[in-house]
Each structure stands twice: as structure tokens, then as C-alpha cells.
Coordinates of C-alpha atoms in Angstrom, one line a residue:
Chain P
M258 CA 0.0 0.0 0.0
E259 CA 2.7 2.4 1.1
D260 CA 4.8 2.0 -2.0
Q261 CA 1.9 2.2 -4.3
A262 CA 0.6 5.3 -2.6
Q263 CA 4.0 6.9 -3.0
Q264 CA 4.0 6.4 -6.7
E265 CA 0.3 7.2 -7.4
Q266 CA -0.6 10.8 -7.8
A267 CA -4.0 12.5 -8.3
S268 CA -4.5 14.3 -11.6
P269 CA -3.0 17.8 -11.9
E270 CA -6.5 19.3 -11.8
V271 CA -7.4 17.5 -8.6
Q272 CA -4.0 18.4 -7.0
K273 CA -4.5 22.0 -7.9
R274 CA -8.0 22.2 -6.6
I275 CA -7.0 20.6 -3.3
Q276 CA -3.8 22.8 -2.9
A277 CA -6.0 25.9 -3.5
S278 CA -8.5 24.9 -0.9
F279 CA -5.7 24.0 1.6
D280 CA -4.1 27.4 1.0
R281 CA -7.4 29.0 2.1
Q282 CA -7.3 27.2 5.4
G283 CA -5.9 29.9 7.7
L284 CA -5.3 27.4 10.5
M285 CA -3.1 25.2 8.4
S286 CA -0.7 28.0 7.4
H287 CA -0.8 29.4 11.0
L288 CA 0.3 26.0 12.2
D289 CA 2.9 25.8 9.4
A290 CA 1.4 22.6 8.0
R291 CA 1.7 21.6 4.4
I292 CA 0.4 19.0 2.0
T293 CA 3.1 16.6 0.9
H294 CA 1.2 14.0 -1.1
I295 CA -2.2 14.0 -3.0
A296 CA -3.2 10.6 -4.3
P297 CA -6.7 9.4 -5.3
G298 CA -8.3 8.6 -1.9
R299 CA -5.2 9.4 0.1
V300 CA -3.6 12.7 1.3
R301 CA -0.7 13.4 3.5
I302 CA -0.1 16.5 5.6
E303 CA 3.1 17.3 7.6
L304 CA 3.4 19.5 10.6
P305 CA 6.9 20.5 11.9
S306 CA 7.7 20.5 15.6
R307 CA 7.6 24.0 17.0
P308 CA 6.7 25.5 20.5
E309 CA 3.6 26.9 18.8
V310 CA 1.9 23.4 18.5
T311 CA 2.7 21.9 21.9
Q312 CA 0.7 20.8 24.9
Q313 CA 1.9 21.3 28.5
H314 CA 4.6 18.6 28.3
G315 CA 6.1 19.8 25.0
Y316 CA 4.6 17.1 22.9
F317 CA 2.4 17.9 19.9
H318 CA -1.0 19.0 21.2
A319 CA -3.9 16.6 20.5
G320 CA -5.6 19.5 18.8
A321 CA -2.7 20.0 16.4
T322 CA -2.6 16.2 15.7
S323 CA -6.3 16.2 15.1
A324 CA -6.3 19.3 13.0
I325 CA -3.9 17.9 10.4
A326 CA -5.6 14.4 10.6
D327 CA -9.0 16.0 10.0
S328 CA -7.7 18.0 7.0
A329 CA -5.9 15.0 5.6
G330 CA -9.1 12.9 5.7
G331 CA -11.2 15.7 4.3
Y332 CA -8.9 16.2 1.3
A333 CA -8.6 12.4 0.8
A334 CA -12.4 12.3 0.4
Y335 CA -12.3 15.4 -1.8
T336 CA -9.9 13.8 -4.3
L337 CA -12.8 11.5 -5.3
F338 CA -15.5 14.2 -5.5
P339 CA -16.6 16.0 -8.7
E340 CA -15.3 19.5 -9.2
D341 CA -18.5 21.4 -8.3
S342 CA -18.8 19.8 -4.9
D343 CA -17.5 20.5 -1.5
V344 CA -16.6 18.4 1.6
L345 CA -17.6 18.9 5.2
T346 CA -16.5 16.8 8.2
V347 CA -19.5 15.2 9.9
E348 CA -17.6 13.7 12.8
Y349 CA -14.4 12.0 13.7
K350 CA -13.0 9.9 16.5
I351 CA -9.3 9.7 17.3
N352 CA -7.2 7.6 19.7
L353 CA -4.0 9.2 20.9
L354 CA -1.9 6.0 21.1
A355 CA 1.4 7.5 22.2
P356 CA 3.0 10.9 23.0
A357 CA 3.2 12.7 19.7
V358 CA 6.9 13.4 19.5
G359 CA 9.3 13.8 16.6
D360 CA 10.8 16.4 14.3
H361 CA 7.5 16.5 12.5
I362 CA 4.2 14.6 12.6
E363 CA 2.6 13.3 9.4
A364 CA -1.1 12.7 9.0
V365 CA -2.4 10.3 6.4
G366 CA -6.0 10.3 5.5
T367 CA -7.2 7.3 3.5
V368 CA -10.7 6.7 2.1
L369 CA -12.2 3.5 3.4
K370 CA -15.6 3.8 1.8
S371 CA -16.7 6.4 -0.7
G372 CA -20.5 6.7 -1.1
R373 CA -22.8 9.1 -3.0
T374 CA -23.4 11.3 0.1
L375 CA -21.1 10.0 2.8
T376 CA -17.4 9.1 2.8
V377 CA -15.6 7.3 5.6
C378 CA -11.8 7.8 6.1
Q379 CA -9.2 6.2 8.2
L380 CA -6.9 8.7 9.9
E381 CA -3.3 7.9 10.9
V382 CA -0.8 10.2 12.4
F383 CA 2.9 9.3 12.7
G384 CA 5.7 10.9 14.8
V385 CA 8.7 11.1 12.5
R386 CA 12.3 11.8 13.4
D387 CA 14.8 13.3 10.9
D388 CA 16.7 10.0 11.1
G389 CA 13.7 8.3 9.6
E390 CA 12.2 6.7 12.7
R391 CA 8.5 6.7 12.3
K392 CA 5.9 5.7 14.9
L393 CA 2.1 5.6 14.8
V394 CA 0.9 8.2 17.5
A395 CA -2.8 8.5 16.6
N396 CA -5.4 6.5 14.8
G397 CA -8.9 7.6 13.9
Q398 CA -12.0 7.3 11.8
Q399 CA -13.9 10.1 10.2
T400 CA -17.2 10.6 8.4
L401 CA -17.5 13.3 5.7
I402 CA -20.4 14.6 3.7
R403 CA -20.4 15.8 0.1
V404 CA -22.3 19.0 -0.5
D405 CA -23.0 20.7 -3.8
R406 CA -21.4 24.0 -4.0
P407 CA -23.9 26.9 -4.3
G408 CA -23.6 28.1 -7.9
G409 CA -21.0 25.3 -8.4
Chain J
M59 CA -26.7 23.8 35.4
E60 CA -25.6 26.9 33.5
D61 CA -26.3 29.3 36.4
Q62 CA -24.8 27.0 38.9
A63 CA -21.7 26.5 36.9
Q64 CA -21.3 30.3 36.6
Q65 CA -21.3 30.7 40.3
E66 CA -19.2 27.7 41.3
Q67 CA -15.5 28.0 41.2
A68 CA -12.7 25.5 41.7
S69 CA -10.4 26.2 44.7
P70 CA -7.7 28.8 44.1
E71 CA -5.0 26.1 44.2
V72 CA -6.8 24.1 41.5
Q73 CA -7.4 27.2 39.4
K74 CA -3.7 28.1 39.7
R75 CA -2.5 24.6 38.8
I76 CA -4.7 24.5 35.7
Q77 CA -3.9 28.0 34.5
A78 CA -0.2 27.2 34.9
S79 CA -0.6 24.0 32.8
F80 CA -2.7 25.8 30.2
D81 CA 0.0 28.5 29.9
R82 CA 2.5 25.8 29.0
Q83 CA 0.3 24.7 26.1
G84 CA 2.1 26.5 23.2
L85 CA -0.8 25.7 20.9
M86 CA -3.4 27.5 23.1
S87 CA -1.5 30.7 23.1
H88 CA -0.6 30.4 19.4
L89 CA -4.3 30.2 18.7
D90 CA -5.1 33.0 21.2
A91 CA -7.3 30.8 23.3
R92 CA -7.9 31.5 27.0
I93 CA -9.5 29.7 29.9
T94 CA -12.6 31.7 31.1
H95 CA -14.0 29.5 33.8
I96 CA -12.6 26.7 36.0
A97 CA -15.3 24.9 38.1
P98 CA -15.0 21.4 39.7
G99 CA -15.5 19.1 36.8
R100 CA -16.2 21.9 34.3
V101 CA -13.9 24.1 32.3
R102 CA -14.6 26.7 29.6
I103 CA -12.2 27.9 26.9
E104 CA -12.7 30.7 24.5
L105 CA -11.2 31.2 21.1
P106 CA -11.7 34.5 19.2
S107 CA -12.5 34.6 15.5
R108 CA -9.3 35.3 13.5
P109 CA -8.2 34.4 10.0
E110 CA -5.5 32.2 11.7
V111 CA -8.1 29.6 12.9
T112 CA -10.2 29.2 9.8
Q113 CA -10.9 26.4 7.3
Q114 CA -11.3 27.0 3.6
H115 CA -14.8 28.7 3.9
G116 CA -13.7 31.1 6.6
Y117 CA -15.5 29.2 9.4
F118 CA -13.5 28.0 12.5
H119 CA -11.5 25.0 11.4
A120 CA -12.6 21.7 13.0
G121 CA -9.1 21.3 14.2
A122 CA -9.4 24.6 16.2
T123 CA -12.8 23.6 17.5
S124 CA -11.4 20.3 18.5
A125 CA -8.3 21.7 20.1
I126 CA -10.1 23.9 22.6
A127 CA -12.7 21.1 23.2
D128 CA -9.9 18.6 23.9
S129 CA -8.2 21.1 26.3
A130 CA -11.5 22.0 28.0
G131 CA -12.3 18.3 28.7
G132 CA -8.8 17.6 29.8
Y133 CA -8.7 20.4 32.3
A134 CA -12.3 19.6 33.5
A135 CA -11.0 16.1 34.4
Y136 CA -7.9 17.6 35.9
T137 CA -9.9 19.7 38.4
L138 CA -10.9 16.4 40.1
F139 CA -7.4 14.9 40.2
P140 CA -4.9 15.0 43.1
E141 CA -2.1 17.5 42.8
D142 CA 0.7 15.0 42.0
S143 CA -1.0 13.5 39.0
D144 CA -1.4 14.4 35.4
V145 CA -4.0 13.9 32.6
L146 CA -3.7 12.5 29.1
T147 CA -6.4 12.3 26.4
V148 CA -7.0 8.7 25.5
E149 CA -9.4 9.4 22.7
Y150 CA -12.3 11.6 21.7
K151 CA -15.1 11.7 19.2
I152 CA -16.7 15.0 18.0
N153 CA -19.6 15.7 15.8
L154 CA -19.5 19.0 13.9
L155 CA -23.2 19.9 14.1
A156 CA -23.2 23.3 12.2
P157 CA -20.7 25.6 10.6
A158 CA -18.6 27.1 13.5
V159 CA -19.2 30.8 13.1
G160 CA -19.4 33.7 15.6
D161 CA -17.2 36.4 17.1
H162 CA -15.7 33.7 19.2
I163 CA -16.3 30.0 20.0
E164 CA -16.5 28.6 23.5
A165 CA -15.7 25.0 24.4
V166 CA -17.2 23.6 27.6
G167 CA -15.7 20.3 29.0
T168 CA -17.8 18.6 31.6
V169 CA -17.0 15.4 33.6
L170 CA -19.6 12.7 33.1
K171 CA -17.8 10.0 35.0
S172 CA -14.7 10.3 37.1
G173 CA -13.1 7.0 37.9
R174 CA -9.8 6.1 39.6
T175 CA -8.0 5.6 36.3
L176 CA -10.3 6.8 33.6
T177 CA -12.5 9.9 33.3
V178 CA -15.2 10.5 30.6
C179 CA -16.1 14.0 29.6
Q180 CA -18.8 15.6 27.5
L181 CA -17.5 18.2 25.1
E182 CA -19.6 21.1 23.8
V183 CA -18.6 23.9 21.5
F184 CA -20.8 27.0 21.0
G185 CA -20.5 29.7 18.3
V186 CA -21.1 33.0 20.1
R187 CA -21.8 36.4 18.7
D188 CA -21.0 39.6 20.5
D189 CA -24.8 40.3 20.6
G190 CA -25.1 37.2 22.8
E191 CA -26.5 34.8 20.3
R192 CA -25.1 31.4 21.1
K193 CA -25.4 28.2 19.1
L194 CA -24.2 24.6 19.7
V195 CA -21.7 23.9 16.8
A196 CA -20.0 20.7 18.0
N197 CA -20.7 18.0 20.5
G198 CA -18.3 15.3 21.6
Q199 CA -17.3 12.7 24.1
Q200 CA -13.8 12.2 25.5
T201 CA -11.9 9.6 27.5
L202 CA -9.0 10.6 29.7
I203 CA -6.5 8.8 31.8
R204 CA -4.9 9.9 35.0
V205 CA -1.2 9.3 35.3
D206 CA 1.1 9.7 38.3
R207 CA 3.7 12.4 37.7
P208 CA 7.2 11.1 37.8
G209 CA 8.6 12.5 41.0
G210 CA 5.3 14.2 41.6
Chain C
M282 CA -36.3 17.4 30.9
E283 CA -37.2 14.1 32.4
D284 CA -40.6 15.2 33.6
Q285 CA -41.4 16.9 30.4
A286 CA -40.3 13.9 28.4
Q287 CA -42.5 11.7 30.5
Q288 CA -45.6 13.7 29.7
E289 CA -44.9 14.4 26.1
Q290 CA -46.0 11.8 23.6
A291 CA -45.5 11.6 19.8
S292 CA -48.6 11.6 17.7
P293 CA -50.5 8.3 17.5
E294 CA -49.5 8.0 13.8
V295 CA -45.8 8.4 14.7
Q296 CA -46.1 6.0 17.6
K297 CA -47.8 3.4 15.4
R298 CA -45.2 3.8 12.7
I299 CA -42.3 3.3 15.1
Q300 CA -43.9 0.5 17.0
A301 CA -44.5 -1.3 13.7
S302 CA -40.9 -0.8 12.6
F303 CA -39.6 -2.0 16.0
D304 CA -41.7 -5.1 15.8
R305 CA -40.0 -6.0 12.5
Q306 CA -36.5 -5.9 14.3
G307 CA -36.0 -9.6 14.9
L308 CA -33.1 -8.8 17.3
M309 CA -35.2 -6.7 19.6
S310 CA -37.8 -9.4 20.2
H311 CA -35.1 -12.0 20.4
L312 CA -33.4 -10.0 23.2
D313 CA -36.9 -9.4 24.8
A314 CA -36.5 -5.6 24.4
R315 CA -39.5 -3.3 24.2
I316 CA -40.2 0.4 23.5
T317 CA -41.6 2.1 26.6
H318 CA -41.8 5.7 25.5
I319 CA -42.0 7.5 22.2
A320 CA -41.8 11.3 22.4
P321 CA -40.8 13.8 19.6
G322 CA -37.1 13.4 19.4
R323 CA -36.8 11.0 22.3
V324 CA -37.4 7.2 22.6
R325 CA -36.8 4.8 25.4
I326 CA -36.2 1.1 25.2
E327 CA -36.0 -1.4 28.0
L328 CA -34.2 -4.7 28.2
P329 CA -34.8 -7.1 31.1
S330 CA -31.9 -8.9 32.8
R331 CA -31.7 -12.5 31.5
P332 CA -28.8 -14.9 31.1
E333 CA -29.3 -14.5 27.3
V334 CA -28.0 -11.0 27.3
T335 CA -24.9 -11.3 29.5
Q336 CA -21.1 -11.1 29.0
Q337 CA -18.6 -13.4 30.8
H338 CA -19.1 -11.8 34.3
G339 CA -22.9 -11.9 34.2
Y340 CA -23.3 -8.2 33.4
F341 CA -25.3 -7.0 30.4
H342 CA -23.1 -7.5 27.4
A343 CA -21.9 -4.3 25.7
G344 CA -23.4 -5.6 22.6
A345 CA -26.9 -5.7 24.2
T346 CA -26.4 -2.3 25.8
S347 CA -25.4 -0.9 22.4
A348 CA -28.1 -2.7 20.5
I349 CA -30.9 -1.0 22.5
A350 CA -29.0 2.3 22.5
D351 CA -28.7 2.2 18.7
S352 CA -32.4 1.4 18.3
A353 CA -33.4 4.1 20.8
G354 CA -31.4 6.7 18.9
G355 CA -32.6 5.6 15.5
Y356 CA -36.2 5.8 16.5
A357 CA -35.7 9.1 18.3
A358 CA -34.5 10.5 14.9
Y359 CA -37.3 8.7 13.1
T360 CA -40.0 10.5 15.2
L361 CA -39.0 13.7 13.4
F362 CA -38.9 12.3 9.9
P363 CA -41.7 12.4 7.3
E364 CA -43.7 9.3 6.8
D365 CA -42.2 8.2 3.5
S366 CA -38.6 8.2 4.7
D367 CA -36.4 5.8 6.5
V368 CA -33.5 6.0 9.0
L369 CA -30.1 4.3 8.9
T370 CA -27.3 4.5 11.5
V371 CA -24.2 6.0 10.0
E372 CA -22.0 5.5 13.1
Y373 CA -22.0 5.7 16.8
K374 CA -19.6 5.8 19.7
I375 CA -20.4 4.6 23.1
N376 CA -18.5 4.7 26.4
L377 CA -19.3 1.9 28.9
L378 CA -19.0 3.9 32.1
A379 CA -19.8 1.2 34.7
P380 CA -20.7 -2.5 34.8
A381 CA -24.2 -2.7 33.3
V382 CA -26.2 -4.3 36.1
G383 CA -29.8 -4.0 37.3
D384 CA -33.1 -5.7 36.9
H385 CA -33.3 -4.1 33.6
I386 CA -31.4 -1.6 31.5
E387 CA -33.1 1.4 29.8
A388 CA -31.7 3.1 26.7
V389 CA -32.7 6.7 26.0
G390 CA -32.1 8.2 22.6
T391 CA -32.4 12.0 22.3
V392 CA -32.0 14.0 19.2
L393 CA -29.3 16.7 19.6
K394 CA -29.5 18.1 16.1
S395 CA -32.0 17.3 13.3
G396 CA -30.8 18.2 9.9
R397 CA -32.3 17.7 6.4
T398 CA -30.0 14.7 5.7
L399 CA -28.2 13.9 9.0
T400 CA -29.4 13.7 12.6
V401 CA -27.2 13.4 15.7
C402 CA -28.5 11.8 18.8
Q403 CA -27.3 11.4 22.4
L404 CA -27.4 7.9 23.7
E405 CA -27.7 7.1 27.4
V406 CA -28.2 3.7 29.0
F407 CA -29.2 3.3 32.7
G408 CA -29.0 0.2 34.9
V409 CA -32.3 0.2 36.8
R410 CA -33.2 -1.9 39.9
D411 CA -36.8 -2.8 40.8
D412 CA -36.4 -0.7 43.9
G413 CA -36.0 2.3 41.6
E414 CA -32.2 2.8 41.9
R415 CA -31.0 4.1 38.5
K416 CA -27.4 4.6 37.4
L417 CA -25.9 5.8 34.1
V418 CA -23.9 2.8 32.7
A419 CA -23.2 4.0 29.1
N420 CA -23.2 7.2 27.2
G421 CA -22.8 7.7 23.5
Q422 CA -23.3 9.8 20.4
Q423 CA -24.8 8.6 17.1
T424 CA -25.1 9.9 13.6
L425 CA -28.0 8.9 11.4
I426 CA -29.1 9.5 7.8
R427 CA -32.5 9.9 6.4
V428 CA -33.2 8.0 3.3
D429 CA -36.2 8.2 1.0
R430 CA -38.1 5.0 0.9
P431 CA -38.2 3.4 -2.6
G432 CA -41.8 3.8 -3.7
G433 CA -42.5 5.4 -0.3
Chain G
M87 CA -1.8 -10.1 6.5
E88 CA -4.8 -12.3 5.9
D89 CA -2.8 -15.4 5.0
Q90 CA -0.4 -14.9 7.9
A91 CA -3.3 -14.5 10.3
Q92 CA -4.9 -17.8 9.1
Q93 CA -1.8 -19.7 9.9
E94 CA -0.9 -18.1 13.2
Q95 CA -2.6 -19.5 16.2
A96 CA -2.5 -18.4 19.8
S97 CA -1.0 -20.9 22.3
P98 CA -3.4 -23.7 23.4
E99 CA -3.6 -22.2 26.9
V100 CA -4.6 -18.8 25.5
Q101 CA -7.1 -20.4 23.1
K102 CA -8.7 -22.4 26.0
R103 CA -8.9 -19.4 28.3
I104 CA -10.6 -17.3 25.6
Q105 CA -13.0 -20.0 24.5
A106 CA -14.0 -20.6 28.1
S107 CA -14.7 -16.9 28.6
F108 CA -16.6 -16.7 25.4
D109 CA -18.7 -19.7 26.4
R110 CA -19.7 -17.7 29.5
Q111 CA -21.1 -14.8 27.4
G112 CA -24.8 -15.6 27.4
L113 CA -25.4 -13.1 24.6
M114 CA -23.0 -14.8 22.2
S115 CA -24.7 -18.2 22.4
H116 CA -28.1 -16.6 22.4
L117 CA -27.2 -15.0 19.1
D118 CA -25.6 -18.2 17.9
A119 CA -22.1 -16.6 17.4
R120 CA -18.9 -18.6 17.6
I121 CA -15.2 -17.9 17.7
T122 CA -13.5 -19.1 14.5
H123 CA -10.0 -18.0 15.0
I124 CA -7.8 -17.0 17.9
A125 CA -4.4 -15.6 16.9
P126 CA -2.1 -13.4 19.1
G127 CA -3.7 -10.0 18.8
R128 CA -6.4 -11.1 16.4
V129 CA -9.7 -12.8 17.0
R130 CA -12.5 -13.7 14.5
I131 CA -16.2 -14.3 15.4
E132 CA -18.9 -15.4 13.1
L133 CA -22.6 -14.8 13.3
P134 CA -25.0 -16.7 11.0
S135 CA -27.9 -15.0 9.3
R136 CA -31.2 -15.7 11.2
P137 CA -34.4 -13.7 11.7
E138 CA -33.4 -13.4 15.3
V139 CA -30.5 -10.9 14.5
T140 CA -32.2 -8.6 12.0
Q141 CA -33.3 -5.0 12.0
Q142 CA -36.5 -3.8 10.4
H143 CA -35.3 -4.4 6.8
G144 CA -34.1 -7.9 7.3
Y145 CA -30.4 -6.9 7.4
F146 CA -28.2 -7.8 10.4
H147 CA -29.0 -5.3 13.2
A148 CA -26.3 -2.8 14.0
G149 CA -26.5 -4.1 17.6
A150 CA -25.7 -7.7 16.4
T151 CA -22.9 -6.4 14.2
S152 CA -21.5 -4.4 17.1
A153 CA -21.9 -7.2 19.6
I154 CA -19.6 -9.5 17.8
A155 CA -17.2 -6.7 16.8
D156 CA -17.0 -5.7 20.5
S157 CA -16.3 -9.3 21.6
A158 CA -13.8 -9.9 18.8
G159 CA -11.8 -6.8 19.8
G160 CA -12.1 -7.6 23.5
Y161 CA -10.7 -11.1 23.0
A162 CA -8.0 -9.9 20.6
A163 CA -6.8 -7.7 23.4
Y164 CA -7.1 -10.5 25.9
T165 CA -4.8 -12.8 23.9
L166 CA -2.0 -10.5 24.9
F167 CA -2.8 -10.2 28.6
P168 CA -1.4 -12.3 31.4
E169 CA -3.6 -15.1 32.8
D170 CA -4.7 -13.5 36.0
S171 CA -6.1 -10.4 34.3
D172 CA -9.3 -9.5 32.7
V173 CA -10.5 -7.2 29.9
L174 CA -13.2 -4.5 29.9
T175 CA -14.4 -2.4 27.0
V176 CA -13.9 1.3 27.7
E177 CA -15.5 2.5 24.6
Y178 CA -15.8 1.9 20.9
K179 CA -16.9 3.7 17.7
I180 CA -18.3 1.9 14.7
N181 CA -19.2 3.1 11.2
L182 CA -21.8 1.0 9.4
L183 CA -20.5 1.3 5.9
A184 CA -23.1 -0.8 4.0
P185 CA -26.2 -2.9 4.7
A186 CA -25.0 -5.9 6.6
V187 CA -26.1 -8.8 4.4
G188 CA -24.8 -12.2 3.7
D189 CA -25.1 -15.8 4.8
H190 CA -23.1 -14.8 7.8
I191 CA -21.2 -11.9 9.1
E192 CA -17.6 -12.1 10.5
A193 CA -16.1 -9.7 12.9
V194 CA -12.3 -9.4 13.1
G195 CA -10.7 -7.6 16.1
T196 CA -7.1 -6.6 15.7
V197 CA -4.8 -5.0 18.3
L198 CA -3.4 -1.8 17.0
K199 CA -1.6 -0.8 20.2
S200 CA -1.1 -2.8 23.4
G201 CA -0.2 -0.8 26.4
R202 CA 0.2 -1.7 30.1
T203 CA -3.2 -0.4 31.0
L204 CA -5.0 0.4 27.7
T205 CA -5.3 -1.5 24.5
V206 CA -6.7 -0.1 21.2
C207 CA -8.2 -2.4 18.6
Q208 CA -9.4 -2.1 15.1
L209 CA -12.8 -3.6 14.5
E210 CA -13.9 -4.9 11.0
V211 CA -17.1 -6.7 10.1
F212 CA -17.6 -8.4 6.8
G213 CA -20.8 -9.7 5.2
V214 CA -19.9 -13.1 3.7
R215 CA -21.9 -15.2 1.2
D216 CA -21.6 -18.9 1.0
D217 CA -20.2 -18.5 -2.5
G218 CA -17.2 -16.7 -0.8
E219 CA -18.1 -13.1 -1.7
R220 CA -16.9 -10.9 1.2
K221 CA -17.6 -7.2 1.8
L222 CA -16.6 -4.8 4.5
V223 CA -19.9 -3.7 6.2
A224 CA -18.6 -2.0 9.3
N225 CA -15.3 -0.6 10.6
G226 CA -14.6 0.6 14.1
Q227 CA -12.1 1.4 16.8
Q228 CA -12.2 0.3 20.4
T229 CA -10.4 1.1 23.6
L230 CA -10.0 -1.6 26.3
I231 CA -8.7 -1.7 29.8
R232 CA -6.8 -4.5 31.5
V233 CA -8.0 -5.1 35.1
D234 CA -6.4 -7.5 37.6
R235 CA -8.8 -10.3 38.5
P236 CA -9.8 -10.2 42.2
G237 CA -8.0 -13.2 43.6
G238 CA -6.5 -13.9 40.2

């Protein structure tokens, strides 16, 4: 899966549409997050370690972990939607499996089930060190809804 | 409940302990969030509307909504813990009920069940306008674990 | 809330529609569950204690607890739907707060947010003794979708 | 993964301990569920299609789906616990991805993270036809706690 996902890329149109939407998310740029991979049904977002994203012990705050996980899942769903539609998060659940430490964290959103109205994604967040060590720090599940864009 | 919670206050020691921990959460100050009420088993956190906390449509990002909800629940649990302990989020689930709009959002974490090891909180987030209009925009449920502080 | 809910009743048509649907749920009759109250946006289901619904320690099995919670939430949503529609559970999350013991358990499903497509319910399950003692044993949150009935 | 899991088996002691616990779950035998595989960190439970496990449309009831998913996850965690301990479900979340149809359904519980106190499992439920067709109908995530058995 991993290798396949690395090779696969969404179409240039889809990548452009998602990058443009991501760039409008004030929170993502305020956190210094960036999209690193856009494949059909799978999107990765990275967040570098900085004091601005910590909780009281200096780990990544669950809110920061969740924020990039939510966006990764949302855009993973969005890769499979038609152009004149939009995506909203209905709900998600996330387990914080281990202290989120590392030089950066990486959220991977993967579509589990894509329906006409609802999409379900798996959310994974890894703590990654610059030496390449990589550990699953959070795992979740998310439900999204496709909405038609007014005037879309 | 609401009126009672407004009047009730945690002890000065508990308030101080929680405010100090909150002040160490780099994410909270980076988002400009602040604790507005600390009662036994209930904590409120406010987040003002700013471009830095938005998603692609200009609403509060689900990640920002979740971040203050997670912290509110965590500190609500923490008000009931002994001094030499600490709190970690095990997991949470949140439904985004309506677009999170308003002059600020307010997260309310309330302890539903406080056990020896685990605590379960209800999470609510309201969109609040300066004219006082207040609307539930997210509702969730959170599990937390109490850990003894090394050398605490 | 409690007293109000006791007095309020859904219209006879809605009650009849829901009772008829409930009677078609083979699992509910196999477990010996029954609907005890149908109010607009709120439904209660009871399950008597029997060896047939236990887990390995003799408590109510989380699966039994969840089954009546899921049905209570589904029918609570359904009370607010038009006649030619149907309801499906999208997802739910439930915390098992305490061992589910008692002469019976009672699930209460309450609509938190009723939208055009999606409805979100709160799920509560109480362990109830014949002497009237009543304890919250599970608390959850559920998302449901309204679907138009083919030929409805 | 699939093939590996088929070959792997938990030790005879673990298998015996889990089968004995399962046999004490009144709900599982009342539903006619049975354990079909016990591997370290992974357990499978099957439930045959019968009118006694349906919802109002004749599909498997979400409560039945959840019941075997919860038990599969609980026993998957339990395979990794010492003998004198016990397992309790803290909470779970499940998405019902598709109508649960088939000659039987099969729940697979898989340990994602095994900690000293808490274990997190992935829950999957498949609708399976006698001709071998197999479809994911539910996907979930579960948190469990290890408790020392009194006198264990």
C-alpha cells in the first residue's frame, strides 16, 4: 500500500483544486502545516515541531494532531469528488496512542468507503524523526459529507 | 446547570494549577485561546475569531474547534485529580453539528464520570456572537487517563 | 427534561409507525427488548436482565447495551422524519461507564441536532433496579441518515 | 496479513482461556455466534444470518454487528494479557458502511496498540456469502482496559 501510494498521484486538476483549498485554510498556514502528497483517496499532511503546536509537556498538542488528521481525511475524500462539490467533516474519532513526538508529525487520510453522500476515512498520524524513525501516534476514523457548491 | 456553573469556582489552588498548565500549552497561546472558567468538573475555553483559525470557507477549522474542546475536557478532568497527577487524552469523538461561526467559539468540557484511572467528559462547543447569540456547533465525548507524575 | 419527556408523547401516527418498525426488528424481540416511550425526538427502550444478554461476568453485554441504545437513537431520529422516509445508522460511539447491572437496563435516545440529511443523537443507558435505583452505565453519540423509501 | 493470520494461532492455553470466557457470554450463544480463529492480537467471530438478529429491513441489526465486533476486539486484546487479568471495553466507535447482508457476518478484532493499562483495537465486520463473496460492512475502533482479577 505504502509504496503504491508513494507512486500514485492524483490528476494535476485535482491536485491544484486541493492545494488551492488547503491554502485558504488559515489554520493550516498558521500551524505551518503543508500537504506533501495527494493521491486518489489518500492525502498526507506534515506539521513540523515548534513550540507553537505543543501541549503542556512539550509534545504535539492533540488539537494539532487532530487538525492535520481532519484536513488529511477531508482532502482524501475530496480527491474522489466532482469539481463542483465540497466536503464537510460530519464527525471523527481519534485515539492518541502514544505521546506525539518527533521532528515532525505526518497525518495520512485514506478513504475506506466512498458513497454518494457520505465518505468514511481512516486517519493515521505518525511521529517522524529526521533520522527516519516513524511511529504511529494517533489513529482515527472520520465521516464526511459531500455538498453541492452553491452556484457550483 | 448553567447558572450553577457560573457561580461555582474551583479552589484557588486548582485554578492556579490549571492556569499554569494551560499557559504551558504552546498551541493554546498560538491560537489565542484562553480559559474563562474553572469549576470542579467543568472548564470553559474561548477562542476569538481570526483568519488564523479558519478552514477554507472562513469558518472556524474543525481542528481549532477540537483543540479547545480537547483542552477544556482535559482540564475539567484535571480539576478532580490530586495534585501530583497528570492527565492525558486517550481518545475523543466529536460531531461538527453546524458551521462554526461567531465572534468567538466557546468550548465547555464537563466530567460525566470520574473513575480512579479513567475519566469521561462531554465536550460542547458553541459559536457565540457579540450580541449574545449562542449556538451549539459541536458535541463530543472524550476519555482521559490519570497518570502519576514522575517524582510528583 | 425528564418530567417533560414523560408527559410528552409523539402523535398516534408516529407512535404506530415506530412500533411497527420496531416489531420488525428480529433482534429486539429475540433479546426481549421493548419500547416504553415515544416522544418527539426521544425514545426509550427497556431490556430485562436475563442470562441470554450477559457477558462473561454476568453483566449486560456491551453488545446488548449498544443494541438497544442504537435502536433508541434511531427511533428518536425517526420521530422527526416524514412518513415516506427511513432511517439508517451511519455510526455511533459509546462509552461503557460502569458495569451494566440491574433488573433491567433502559436506553434513552435523544435528538441533539436534526438536519435535512443527518441527525445526531445522544445515547444514554441506565441500569435500573426494581427498587427504583438508577445509574448511568453507558453514554454515547450517534449519527443517522434519512433516506427516502423506494416507492415510499 | 490475511494469510499470515490464518496460519498463526495463539497458544493452546490462551485459546482455551478465551474459548472458556466466550462460552460464559450468554449473549454470544443466544445470538448463535462462535469464535472461529484466535491468533495473538487477532480474533474472529462469526454470526450466521437468522431472523433473530435482524433490524427492520431484514439486514443484520447494528446491535448484532457491534456485539460480535466488541467481543472480537475484547478477545484480541485478551490474547496478549497475562492469565490473571481481565479485559473490559472502555468505549468503541463503529461506522456502518453498508447494509450488513450475507449468509453470515464475520467480525475481526485486531490489536493496534497494546499498552500496560489500555489497548486499542481495530474492528472490522464483513458480510460473507456462502459462495465466498466478502464485503466490509462495518469498521470501528475500540479502547479496552486491563484489570487485575480479584483473587487472580
